[in-house]
CSV table of C-alpha atoms and ligand atoms in Angstrom, one decimal:
chain,number,residue,atom,x,y,z
V,1,MET,CA,-162.8,-139.9,-33.3
V,2,ASN,CA,-159.6,-139.4,-31.4
V,3,GLY,CA,-158.4,-142.9,-30.3
V,4,ARG,CA,-161.8,-144.3,-30.0
V,5,ALA,CA,-162.7,-147.5,-31.4
V,6,ARG,CA,-163.7,-147.5,-35.1
V,7,ASN,CA,-167.3,-148.6,-36.4
V,8,ILE,CA,-167.4,-151.1,-39.4
V,9,ILE,CA,-171.1,-151.6,-40.4
V,10,ILE,CA,-171.9,-154.0,-43.1
V,11,GLY,CA,-175.3,-154.3,-44.4
V,12,LEU,CA,-176.8,-157.3,-46.1
V,13,ASP,CA,-180.0,-156.1,-47.7
V,14,GLY,CA,-182.9,-158.3,-47.1
V,15,VAL,CA,-181.3,-161.2,-45.4
V,16,PRO,CA,-183.4,-162.8,-42.7
V,17,TYR,CA,-182.0,-164.2,-39.2
V,18,GLU,CA,-182.7,-167.8,-40.1
V,19,LEU,CA,-181.0,-167.8,-43.6
V,20,LEU,CA,-177.7,-166.3,-42.0
V,21,LYS,CA,-177.9,-168.9,-39.2
V,22,ASP,CA,-178.6,-171.7,-41.9
V,23,LEU,CA,-175.8,-170.8,-44.1
V,24,SER,CA,-173.4,-170.3,-41.1
V,25,ASP,CA,-174.3,-173.7,-39.7
V,26,SER,CA,-174.0,-175.4,-43.1
V,27,GLY,CA,-170.5,-174.1,-43.6
V,28,VAL,CA,-171.4,-171.8,-46.6
V,29,MET,CA,-170.5,-168.7,-44.4
V,30,PRO,CA,-167.9,-169.9,-42.0
V,31,ASN,CA,-166.6,-166.3,-41.1
V,32,VAL,CA,-170.1,-165.3,-40.1
V,33,GLY,CA,-170.5,-168.5,-38.2
V,34,ALA,CA,-167.4,-167.7,-36.0
V,35,LEU,CA,-168.7,-164.1,-35.3
V,36,ILE,CA,-172.2,-165.5,-34.4
V,37,GLN,CA,-170.1,-167.8,-31.8
V,38,LYS,CA,-168.4,-165.1,-30.1
V,39,GLY,CA,-170.6,-162.1,-30.8
V,40,THR,CA,-174.1,-161.2,-30.2
V,41,PHE,CA,-176.7,-162.3,-32.7
V,42,ARG,CA,-180.2,-161.0,-32.6
V,43,LYS,CA,-183.4,-160.9,-34.6
V,44,MET,CA,-184.7,-157.5,-35.5
V,45,SER,CA,-187.9,-156.3,-36.7
V,46,SER,CA,-187.9,-153.9,-39.9
V,47,SER,CA,-189.9,-150.8,-40.6
V,48,ILE,CA,-193.4,-150.8,-41.3
V,49,PRO,CA,-193.8,-151.3,-44.3
V,50,GLU,CA,-190.7,-153.6,-44.7
V,51,VAL,CA,-189.1,-151.9,-47.8
V,52,SER,CA,-185.4,-150.9,-48.1
V,53,SER,CA,-185.8,-147.1,-48.4
V,54,VAL,CA,-187.8,-146.9,-45.3
V,55,ALA,CA,-185.8,-149.1,-43.1
V,56,TRP,CA,-182.3,-148.0,-44.3
V,57,SER,CA,-183.6,-144.4,-43.6
V,58,SER,CA,-184.6,-145.5,-40.0
V,59,ILE,CA,-181.2,-147.3,-39.5
V,60,ILE,CA,-179.1,-144.3,-40.5
V,61,THR,CA,-181.2,-141.7,-38.5
V,62,GLY,CA,-182.6,-143.8,-35.5
V,63,ALA,CA,-185.9,-142.1,-36.4
V,64,ASN,CA,-189.5,-143.4,-37.1
V,65,PRO,CA,-190.9,-142.8,-40.7
V,66,ALA,CA,-193.2,-139.9,-39.5
V,67,GLU,CA,-189.9,-138.1,-38.2
V,68,HIS,CA,-187.6,-138.9,-41.1
V,69,GLY,CA,-190.3,-138.4,-43.9
V,70,ILE,CA,-189.6,-141.8,-46.0
V,71,PHE,CA,-192.6,-143.9,-46.0
V,72,GLY,CA,-191.9,-145.9,-49.1
V,73,PHE,CA,-190.4,-145.9,-52.4
V,74,THR,CA,-193.3,-143.8,-53.8
V,75,ASP,CA,-195.5,-140.9,-52.4
V,76,ILE,CA,-198.4,-138.9,-53.5
V,77,PRO,CA,-198.1,-135.4,-52.2
V,78,PRO,CA,-201.4,-133.9,-50.8
V,79,ASN,CA,-203.6,-131.9,-53.2
V,80,THR,CA,-202.4,-134.1,-56.1
V,81,TYR,CA,-202.6,-137.6,-57.6
V,82,ARG,CA,-199.0,-137.3,-58.8
V,83,LEU,CA,-196.8,-140.1,-58.1
V,84,SER,CA,-193.4,-139.1,-56.6
V,85,PHE,CA,-190.2,-140.8,-55.7
V,86,PRO,CA,-188.9,-139.7,-52.6
V,87,ASN,CA,-185.0,-139.7,-52.5
V,88,PHE,CA,-182.2,-138.5,-50.0
V,89,ASP,CA,-183.3,-134.8,-50.5
V,90,ASN,CA,-186.6,-135.9,-48.8
V,91,LEU,CA,-185.1,-137.3,-45.8
V,92,LYS,CA,-186.0,-135.0,-43.3
V,93,VAL,CA,-183.5,-135.7,-40.4
V,94,THR,CA,-179.9,-135.8,-40.7
V,95,PRO,CA,-178.1,-139.2,-41.0
V,96,PHE,CA,-175.5,-140.0,-38.2
V,97,TRP,CA,-172.6,-139.0,-40.4
V,98,GLU,CA,-173.8,-135.5,-40.7
V,99,LYS,CA,-174.0,-135.1,-37.0
V,100,ASP,CA,-170.5,-136.1,-36.5
V,101,ASN,CA,-168.5,-133.9,-38.8
V,102,ASN,CA,-165.5,-134.4,-36.5
V,103,SER,CA,-165.1,-138.0,-37.7
V,104,LYS,CA,-164.3,-139.4,-41.1
V,105,HIS,CA,-167.0,-141.6,-42.8
V,106,VAL,CA,-166.9,-143.9,-45.6
V,107,LEU,CA,-170.4,-144.7,-47.0
V,108,LEU,CA,-170.7,-147.4,-49.6
V,109,ASN,CA,-174.0,-148.2,-51.1
V,110,ILE,CA,-176.7,-147.4,-48.4
V,111,PRO,CA,-179.9,-147.4,-50.1
V,112,ALA,CA,-182.0,-144.2,-50.3
V,113,THR,CA,-178.8,-142.0,-50.1
V,114,TYR,CA,-179.1,-140.7,-53.6
V,115,PRO,CA,-178.3,-137.9,-54.7
V,116,ALA,CA,-174.9,-138.0,-52.9
V,117,ARG,CA,-174.2,-135.0,-50.8
V,118,LYS,CA,-171.1,-133.4,-49.0
V,119,VAL,CA,-169.7,-135.5,-46.2
V,120,ASN,CA,-166.6,-135.6,-44.1
V,121,GLY,CA,-165.2,-138.6,-46.2
V,122,VAL,CA,-166.8,-140.6,-48.9
V,123,LEU,CA,-170.4,-141.3,-50.0
V,124,ILE,CA,-171.5,-143.5,-52.8
V,125,SER,CA,-175.3,-143.8,-53.1
V,126,GLY,CA,-177.0,-147.0,-53.2
V,127,PHE,CA,-180.2,-147.8,-55.1
V,128,VAL,CA,-182.4,-146.0,-56.2
V,129,ALA,CA,-179.7,-144.0,-58.1
V,130,LEU,CA,-180.3,-142.8,-61.6
V,131,ASP,CA,-176.9,-141.3,-62.7
V,132,LEU,CA,-173.5,-142.6,-61.1
V,133,GLU,CA,-172.3,-139.0,-61.6
V,134,LYS,CA,-174.7,-137.8,-59.1
V,135,ALA,CA,-174.1,-140.7,-56.6
V,136,VAL,CA,-170.4,-140.0,-55.7
V,137,TYR,CA,-169.0,-137.5,-53.2
V,138,PRO,CA,-166.3,-136.4,-53.8
V,139,GLU,CA,-166.5,-136.3,-57.5
V,140,ASP,CA,-162.8,-137.1,-58.0
V,141,LEU,CA,-163.7,-140.7,-57.4
V,142,ILE,CA,-165.7,-141.2,-60.4
V,143,PRO,CA,-163.0,-142.2,-62.6
V,144,ASN,CA,-161.6,-144.8,-60.1
V,145,LEU,CA,-165.1,-146.2,-60.2
V,146,ALA,CA,-165.4,-146.3,-63.9
V,147,GLU,CA,-162.3,-148.1,-64.0
V,148,ILE,CA,-163.7,-151.0,-62.0
V,149,ASP,CA,-166.8,-150.8,-63.9
V,150,TYR,CA,-168.7,-149.8,-60.8
V,151,LYS,CA,-172.6,-150.1,-61.0
V,152,ILE,CA,-175.0,-149.3,-58.2
V,153,ASP,CA,-177.5,-151.9,-59.0
V,154,VAL,CA,-178.1,-155.1,-61.1
V,155,ASP,CA,-180.2,-154.8,-64.2
V,156,SER,CA,-183.1,-156.7,-62.9
V,157,GLU,CA,-184.6,-156.8,-66.4
V,158,LYS,CA,-182.1,-159.3,-67.4
V,159,ALA,CA,-183.7,-161.8,-64.9
V,160,HIS,CA,-186.9,-161.6,-66.9
V,161,ARG,CA,-185.1,-162.7,-70.0
V,162,SER,CA,-182.6,-165.1,-68.6
V,163,LEU,CA,-181.6,-166.2,-65.0
V,164,GLU,CA,-178.0,-167.0,-66.4
V,165,LEU,CA,-177.5,-163.5,-67.4
V,166,PHE,CA,-179.0,-162.1,-64.2
V,167,ILE,CA,-176.7,-164.3,-62.1
V,168,LYS,CA,-173.7,-163.3,-64.2
V,169,ASP,CA,-174.6,-159.6,-63.8
V,170,LEU,CA,-175.1,-160.0,-60.1
V,171,ASN,CA,-171.7,-161.5,-59.4
V,172,ARG,CA,-170.1,-158.8,-61.6
V,173,THR,CA,-171.8,-156.0,-59.7
V,174,ASN,CA,-170.9,-157.5,-56.6
V,175,GLU,CA,-167.2,-158.0,-57.5
V,176,ALA,CA,-167.0,-154.4,-58.5
V,177,ARG,CA,-168.6,-153.4,-55.3
V,178,ILE,CA,-165.9,-155.4,-53.3
V,179,ALA,CA,-163.2,-153.6,-55.5
V,180,ALA,CA,-164.6,-150.4,-54.5
V,181,TYR,CA,-164.6,-151.1,-50.5
V,182,ARG,CA,-161.0,-152.2,-51.0
V,183,HIS,CA,-160.2,-149.1,-52.8
V,184,LEU,CA,-162.1,-146.9,-50.1
V,185,TRP,CA,-160.5,-149.1,-47.2
V,186,VAL,CA,-157.0,-147.4,-47.4
V,187,LYS,CA,-158.6,-144.0,-46.8
V,188,GLU,CA,-158.6,-142.4,-43.6
V,189,TRP,CA,-161.9,-143.1,-41.8
V,190,ASP,CA,-163.6,-143.6,-38.3
V,191,THR,CA,-166.7,-145.4,-39.5
V,192,PHE,CA,-166.9,-147.5,-42.6
V,193,MET,CA,-170.4,-148.5,-43.8
V,194,LEU,CA,-170.7,-150.9,-46.8
V,195,VAL,CA,-174.2,-152.3,-47.9
V,196,PHE,CA,-174.2,-155.5,-50.1
V,197,THR,CA,-177.7,-155.1,-52.0
V,198,GLY,CA,-177.3,-157.9,-54.4
V,199,THR,CA,-178.5,-160.2,-51.8
V,200,ASP,CA,-182.1,-158.8,-52.1
V,201,ARG,CA,-182.1,-159.0,-55.7
V,202,LEU,CA,-180.9,-162.8,-55.6
V,203,MET,CA,-183.5,-163.8,-53.1
V,204,HIS,CA,-186.3,-162.1,-55.2
V,205,PHE,CA,-185.4,-164.1,-58.1
V,206,LEU,CA,-184.1,-167.2,-56.7
V,207,TRP,CA,-185.5,-168.0,-53.2
V,208,ASP,CA,-186.8,-171.2,-54.8
V,209,ALA,CA,-183.1,-172.1,-55.5
V,210,TYR,CA,-182.3,-171.6,-51.8
V,211,GLU,CA,-184.9,-173.9,-50.6
V,212,ASP,CA,-184.5,-176.7,-53.3
V,213,GLU,CA,-181.2,-178.5,-53.1
V,214,GLY,CA,-181.8,-180.0,-56.5
V,215,HIS,CA,-182.6,-176.5,-58.2
V,216,LYS,CA,-180.1,-175.8,-61.1
V,217,HIS,CA,-179.1,-172.5,-59.4
V,218,ASN,CA,-178.9,-173.8,-55.9
V,219,ALA,CA,-175.1,-173.6,-56.0
V,220,ASP,CA,-175.3,-170.1,-57.7
V,221,PHE,CA,-177.3,-168.9,-54.5
V,222,LYS,CA,-175.0,-170.2,-52.1
V,223,ASN,CA,-171.8,-169.1,-54.0
V,224,PHE,CA,-173.2,-165.7,-53.8
V,225,PHE,CA,-173.4,-165.8,-50.2
V,226,LYS,CA,-170.1,-167.5,-49.9
V,227,ARG,CA,-168.4,-164.6,-51.6
V,228,ILE,CA,-170.2,-162.2,-49.2
V,229,ASP,CA,-168.8,-164.3,-46.4
V,230,GLU,CA,-165.3,-164.2,-47.9
V,231,SER,CA,-165.4,-160.4,-48.0
V,232,ILE,CA,-166.6,-160.2,-44.4
V,233,GLY,CA,-163.8,-162.6,-43.4
V,234,GLU,CA,-161.4,-160.1,-45.3
V,235,ILE,CA,-162.7,-157.2,-43.4
V,236,LEU,CA,-162.5,-159.0,-40.1
V,237,SER,CA,-158.9,-159.7,-40.6
V,238,ARG,CA,-158.5,-156.0,-41.1
V,239,VAL,CA,-159.9,-154.8,-38.0
V,240,ASP,CA,-158.9,-154.8,-34.3
V,241,ASP,CA,-160.6,-156.4,-31.5
V,242,SER,CA,-161.4,-152.9,-30.0
V,243,ASP,CA,-163.2,-151.9,-33.2
V,244,ASN,CA,-166.9,-152.5,-33.5
V,245,VAL,CA,-168.2,-154.6,-36.2
V,246,ILE,CA,-172.0,-154.5,-36.8
V,247,ILE,CA,-173.4,-156.7,-39.4
V,248,LEU,CA,-177.2,-156.2,-40.2
V,249,SER,CA,-180.0,-156.4,-42.6
V,250,ASP,CA,-183.0,-153.9,-43.1
V,251,HIS,CA,-185.7,-156.6,-43.6
V,252,GLY,CA,-186.1,-160.3,-43.9
V,253,PHE,CA,-187.1,-162.7,-46.7
V,254,GLU,CA,-189.3,-165.6,-47.2
V,255,LYS,CA,-190.7,-167.7,-49.8
V,256,LEU,CA,-193.3,-166.0,-52.0
V,257,GLU,CA,-196.5,-168.2,-52.4
V,258,MET,CA,-198.9,-165.5,-54.0
V,259,ASP,CA,-198.8,-161.8,-55.0
V,260,VAL,CA,-202.0,-160.0,-53.6
V,261,TYR,CA,-203.0,-156.8,-55.1
V,262,VAL,CA,-204.4,-154.5,-52.5
V,263,ASN,CA,-205.9,-151.6,-54.9
V,264,THR,CA,-207.7,-154.6,-56.6
V,265,VAL,CA,-209.4,-155.6,-53.4
V,266,LEU,CA,-210.4,-151.8,-53.0
V,267,ILE,CA,-211.8,-151.7,-56.6
V,268,LYS,CA,-213.7,-154.8,-56.4
V,269,GLY,CA,-215.2,-153.6,-53.1
V,270,GLY,CA,-216.4,-150.4,-54.9
V,271,MET,CA,-214.0,-148.1,-52.8
V,272,LEU,CA,-211.7,-147.2,-55.5
V,273,LYS,CA,-212.7,-146.0,-58.7
V,274,LEU,CA,-210.6,-145.3,-62.1
V,275,LYS,CA,-211.8,-142.9,-64.7
V,276,GLU,CA,-213.3,-145.2,-67.5
V,277,GLY,CA,-211.2,-145.9,-70.5
V,278,ALA,CA,-208.2,-144.2,-69.0
V,279,ALA,CA,-204.7,-145.6,-68.1
V,280,SER,CA,-204.6,-147.5,-64.8
V,281,ASN,CA,-202.6,-144.6,-62.9
V,282,TYR,CA,-203.1,-142.5,-59.9
V,283,SER,CA,-203.8,-139.4,-61.7
V,284,ASN,CA,-207.1,-141.1,-63.2
V,285,ILE,CA,-208.4,-141.8,-59.6
V,286,ASP,CA,-212.1,-140.9,-60.0
V,287,HIS,CA,-214.9,-139.2,-57.9
V,288,GLY,CA,-216.3,-141.7,-55.5
V,289,THR,CA,-213.0,-143.1,-54.4
V,290,LYS,CA,-212.8,-143.7,-50.5
V,291,ALA,CA,-209.3,-145.0,-50.5
V,292,PHE,CA,-206.3,-146.0,-52.5
V,293,ALA,CA,-202.9,-148.0,-51.7
V,294,LEU,CA,-199.3,-147.0,-52.5
V,295,ASP,CA,-196.6,-149.9,-52.5
V,296,PRO,CA,-196.5,-152.4,-50.9
V,297,ALA,CA,-199.8,-151.9,-48.8
V,298,ARG,CA,-199.9,-148.4,-47.5
V,299,ILE,CA,-203.4,-147.3,-47.6
V,300,TYR,CA,-204.7,-143.6,-47.8
V,301,ILE,CA,-208.1,-142.4,-47.3
V,302,ASN,CA,-209.3,-140.1,-50.1
V,303,LEU,CA,-210.4,-137.2,-47.9
V,304,LYS,CA,-212.1,-134.3,-49.2
V,305,ASP,CA,-209.9,-131.7,-47.7
V,306,LYS,CA,-206.6,-133.5,-48.8
V,307,TYR,CA,-207.0,-134.8,-52.4
V,308,PRO,CA,-208.4,-133.0,-55.6
V,309,ARG,CA,-211.2,-135.7,-56.0
V,310,GLY,CA,-211.5,-136.5,-52.3
V,311,SER,CA,-214.6,-138.0,-51.5
V,312,VAL,CA,-214.5,-138.9,-47.8
V,313,ASP,CA,-215.9,-136.3,-45.2
V,314,PRO,CA,-213.4,-136.1,-42.4
V,315,LYS,CA,-216.1,-137.0,-39.9
V,316,ASP,CA,-216.6,-140.3,-41.8
V,317,LYS,CA,-213.0,-141.2,-41.9
V,318,LYS,CA,-213.2,-143.6,-39.0
V,319,SER,CA,-216.1,-145.7,-40.4
V,320,VAL,CA,-214.2,-145.8,-43.7
V,321,ILE,CA,-211.0,-147.1,-41.8
V,322,HIS,CA,-213.2,-149.5,-40.1
V,323,ASP,CA,-214.8,-151.0,-43.3
V,324,ILE,CA,-211.4,-151.2,-45.0
V,325,ILE,CA,-209.9,-153.0,-42.0
V,326,ARG,CA,-212.9,-155.6,-41.8
V,327,ARG,CA,-212.4,-156.2,-45.7
V,328,PHE,CA,-208.7,-157.0,-45.3
V,329,GLU,CA,-209.1,-159.0,-42.0
V,330,ASN,CA,-211.6,-161.3,-43.8
V,331,LEU,CA,-209.5,-161.6,-47.0
V,332,LEU,CA,-208.8,-165.2,-47.5
V,333,PHE,CA,-207.0,-167.4,-50.2
V,334,GLU,CA,-207.9,-170.8,-50.4
V,335,GLY,CA,-209.2,-170.7,-46.6
V,336,THR,CA,-205.9,-169.1,-45.5
V,337,LYS,CA,-205.9,-165.5,-44.0
V,338,VAL,CA,-203.8,-163.2,-46.3
V,339,ILE,CA,-203.2,-160.5,-43.8
V,340,ARG,CA,-200.9,-160.8,-40.7
V,341,ASN,CA,-201.3,-157.4,-39.2
V,342,ILE,CA,-203.3,-154.2,-39.8
V,343,TYR,CA,-201.8,-151.1,-38.4
V,344,LYS,CA,-203.6,-147.8,-38.1
V,345,LYS,CA,-201.3,-144.9,-38.6
V,346,GLU,CA,-201.3,-144.0,-34.8
V,347,GLU,CA,-200.0,-147.3,-33.8
V,348,VAL,CA,-197.1,-147.3,-36.1
V,349,TYR,CA,-196.1,-143.7,-36.6
V,350,ARG,CA,-194.9,-140.9,-34.3
V,351,GLY,CA,-193.4,-137.6,-35.4
V,352,ARG,CA,-193.8,-134.3,-37.1
V,353,PHE,CA,-194.8,-135.7,-40.3
V,354,MET,CA,-197.9,-137.7,-39.6
V,355,ASP,CA,-200.0,-135.8,-42.0
V,356,MET,CA,-197.7,-137.7,-44.7
V,357,ALA,CA,-198.3,-141.0,-43.1
V,358,PRO,CA,-200.6,-143.7,-44.6
V,359,ASP,CA,-203.9,-144.1,-42.7
V,360,ILE,CA,-203.4,-148.0,-42.6
V,361,VAL,CA,-200.6,-150.3,-43.4
V,362,LEU,CA,-201.0,-153.9,-43.9
V,363,VAL,CA,-198.3,-156.6,-43.5
V,364,GLY,CA,-199.0,-159.8,-45.2
V,365,ASN,CA,-199.0,-163.4,-43.6
V,366,LYS,CA,-196.2,-165.8,-44.4
V,367,GLY,CA,-196.0,-166.2,-48.2
V,368,PHE,CA,-198.5,-163.3,-49.3
V,369,ASN,CA,-196.5,-160.6,-51.1
V,370,LEU,CA,-198.8,-157.4,-50.9
V,371,LYS,CA,-198.5,-155.0,-54.1
V,372,ALA,CA,-200.5,-152.0,-54.7
V,373,SER,CA,-200.5,-152.0,-58.7
V,374,LEU,CA,-203.6,-150.3,-60.1
V,375,ALA,CA,-203.3,-152.4,-63.3
V,376,SER,CA,-204.0,-155.9,-62.0
V,377,GLY,CA,-207.5,-157.1,-62.7
V,378,GLU,CA,-207.1,-160.1,-60.3
V,379,ILE,CA,-206.6,-159.8,-56.6
V,380,PHE,CA,-204.3,-163.1,-56.6
V,381,SER,CA,-201.7,-163.9,-59.2
V,382,LYS,CA,-198.1,-165.0,-59.3
V,383,GLY,CA,-195.4,-163.4,-61.2
V,384,VAL,CA,-191.7,-164.1,-61.8
V,385,PHE,CA,-190.3,-163.6,-58.1
V,386,THR,CA,-190.1,-166.5,-56.0
V,387,GLY,CA,-188.9,-164.7,-52.6
V,388,LYS,CA,-190.7,-161.7,-50.8
V,389,HIS,CA,-189.6,-159.3,-47.9
V,390,SER,CA,-190.8,-160.2,-44.5
V,391,GLN,CA,-191.2,-157.7,-41.6
V,392,HIS,CA,-190.2,-159.5,-38.5
V,393,ASN,CA,-187.0,-161.4,-39.1
V,394,ALA,CA,-184.2,-159.1,-40.0
V,395,PHE,CA,-181.0,-159.3,-37.9
V,396,ILE,CA,-178.2,-157.6,-36.2
V,397,LEU,CA,-174.7,-159.4,-35.4
V,398,ILE,CA,-172.2,-157.6,-33.4
V,399,ASN,CA,-168.5,-158.7,-32.6
V,400,LYS,CA,-169.0,-157.9,-28.9
V,401,LYS,CA,-170.6,-159.8,-26.2
V,402,GLU,CA,-170.1,-157.7,-23.2
V,403,LEU,CA,-171.2,-154.0,-22.5
V,404,ILE,CA,-174.0,-154.1,-24.8
V,405,ASN,CA,-177.2,-152.5,-23.9
V,406,ILE,CA,-179.2,-154.1,-26.8
V,407,PRO,CA,-182.9,-154.9,-26.7
V,408,GLU,CA,-183.9,-158.6,-26.8
V,409,TYR,CA,-185.8,-157.9,-30.3
V,410,PRO,CA,-184.6,-154.8,-31.6
V,411,SER,CA,-186.0,-152.7,-34.4
V,412,VAL,CA,-184.2,-151.0,-37.2
V,413,SER,CA,-184.7,-147.7,-35.5
V,414,ASP,CA,-182.9,-148.9,-32.5
V,415,VAL,CA,-179.5,-149.5,-34.6
V,416,ILE,CA,-178.1,-145.9,-34.0
V,417,GLY,CA,-178.8,-146.4,-30.3
V,418,ILE,CA,-176.9,-149.7,-30.2
V,419,ILE,CA,-174.0,-148.3,-32.0
V,420,ASN,CA,-174.1,-145.3,-29.5
V,421,SER,CA,-173.7,-147.7,-26.6
V,422,LEU,CA,-171.0,-149.6,-28.2
V,423,ASN,CA,-169.0,-146.1,-28.4
V,424,GLY,CA,-169.8,-145.4,-24.8
V,425,GLY,CA,-172.9,-143.3,-25.7
V,426,GLY,CA,-173.0,-139.9,-26.7
V,427,GLN,CA,-171.6,-140.0,-30.3
V,428,TRP,CA,-174.5,-140.1,-32.5
V,429,LYS,CA,-177.7,-139.0,-30.9
V,430,ALA,CA,-180.9,-141.0,-32.1
V,431,ASN,CA,-183.7,-138.8,-33.6
V,432,SER,CA,-186.3,-140.6,-31.8
V,433,THR,CA,-186.6,-143.3,-29.3
V,434,THR,CA,-190.0,-144.6,-30.7
V,435,GLU,CA,-190.1,-148.0,-31.8
V,436,ASN,CA,-191.7,-149.0,-35.2
V,437,VAL,CA,-193.5,-152.1,-33.6
V,438,PRO,CA,-196.1,-151.2,-31.2
V,439,ALA,CA,-196.4,-153.0,-28.0
V,440,GLY,CA,-198.8,-156.0,-28.4
V,441,THR,CA,-197.4,-156.9,-31.8
V,442,ALA,CA,-197.1,-160.6,-32.2
V,443,ARG,CA,-193.3,-161.2,-31.9
V,444,PRO,CA,-191.6,-164.1,-33.5
U,1,ZN,ZN1,-186.5,-156.1,-52.2
């Protein structure tokens, strides 16, 4: 970058604005607290839907999902009912580091960057990554990572057996991440991006421990964030005032009151039919199905010309969408409205891949965790998670106050533009200037 400031980008997966503020104010995160005092701290909106693969893809490209092509952790390609799992190969626009080959980049644990590919620097993929060997560029780093027992993700299965084992694994995985960042810090780079993803896992299983001071894991919850804060403090002590430090999350989090099964709503309403006696999966979607949902709440109309057993004539699409919207608008749990926002595809998405976009996306009201499983017989139930993602309360924190052209309430797709303006513009061109959140959306 030739004498220009370096960019240090630290991601805290899923961490909401209020939680960061609370843990800073209460002294659990003093380094972050000091940065909030001296820098710029804003609430940020996530992608729609508010899942990591979509949100991080928007963060690293500046593009809308219909431009970068990542709409969720799963997809069903047209002309099939086959569930596919999009990864980095499916990202249809180039991330910032591939547009700036003159600079050196260290990229550690960014979700949805698996399999790793060549970069002018280092890339170690974040989740979902099946095989560490394919998650590391250049390959000669693999022995170093093996030495520190580096793991990409915690074994969440452990949490289902024992929260103690889960916390142990979470801390161990985080320590290895910290060791990896220290190992990579000494390399030559202009941009260093590191994402802590254990935060998301911790909050899914132990949000209740955060809210309840008397919870037996309350200290474990705070200690995890304390450790993250210590690492941030260490990083801050290693940078110059002229460097840009950007700390951000991809989506927010809140207490999970109830899981809500979107496909069960469609099944009970006669709009989704599965072959009788067959397994509850997408390949068994039967004739007569008008719509189906993919996680967390992306609804696709089962169009005649788009899917093998499509049953909706394109001319009837509008009225089917209308019918679905009415059903979810009126969905109540013990008198409380379940759905916060219902977006039609045109309201949320803009880009070359509109055909792949869901026709409707639902965002849940506070506490309602929307899921798409075909196998739940009930619309409402409560599983093991105590925390859930939220769309509107991610955050961005920057170590600079002046010279920042930052929207009052930015969205994840604005991040590239913000970093660009910190660098005086022109370094990393955003792929799209369209916001994820349409005008008129309720803002917090
Ligand atoms: Zn999560």
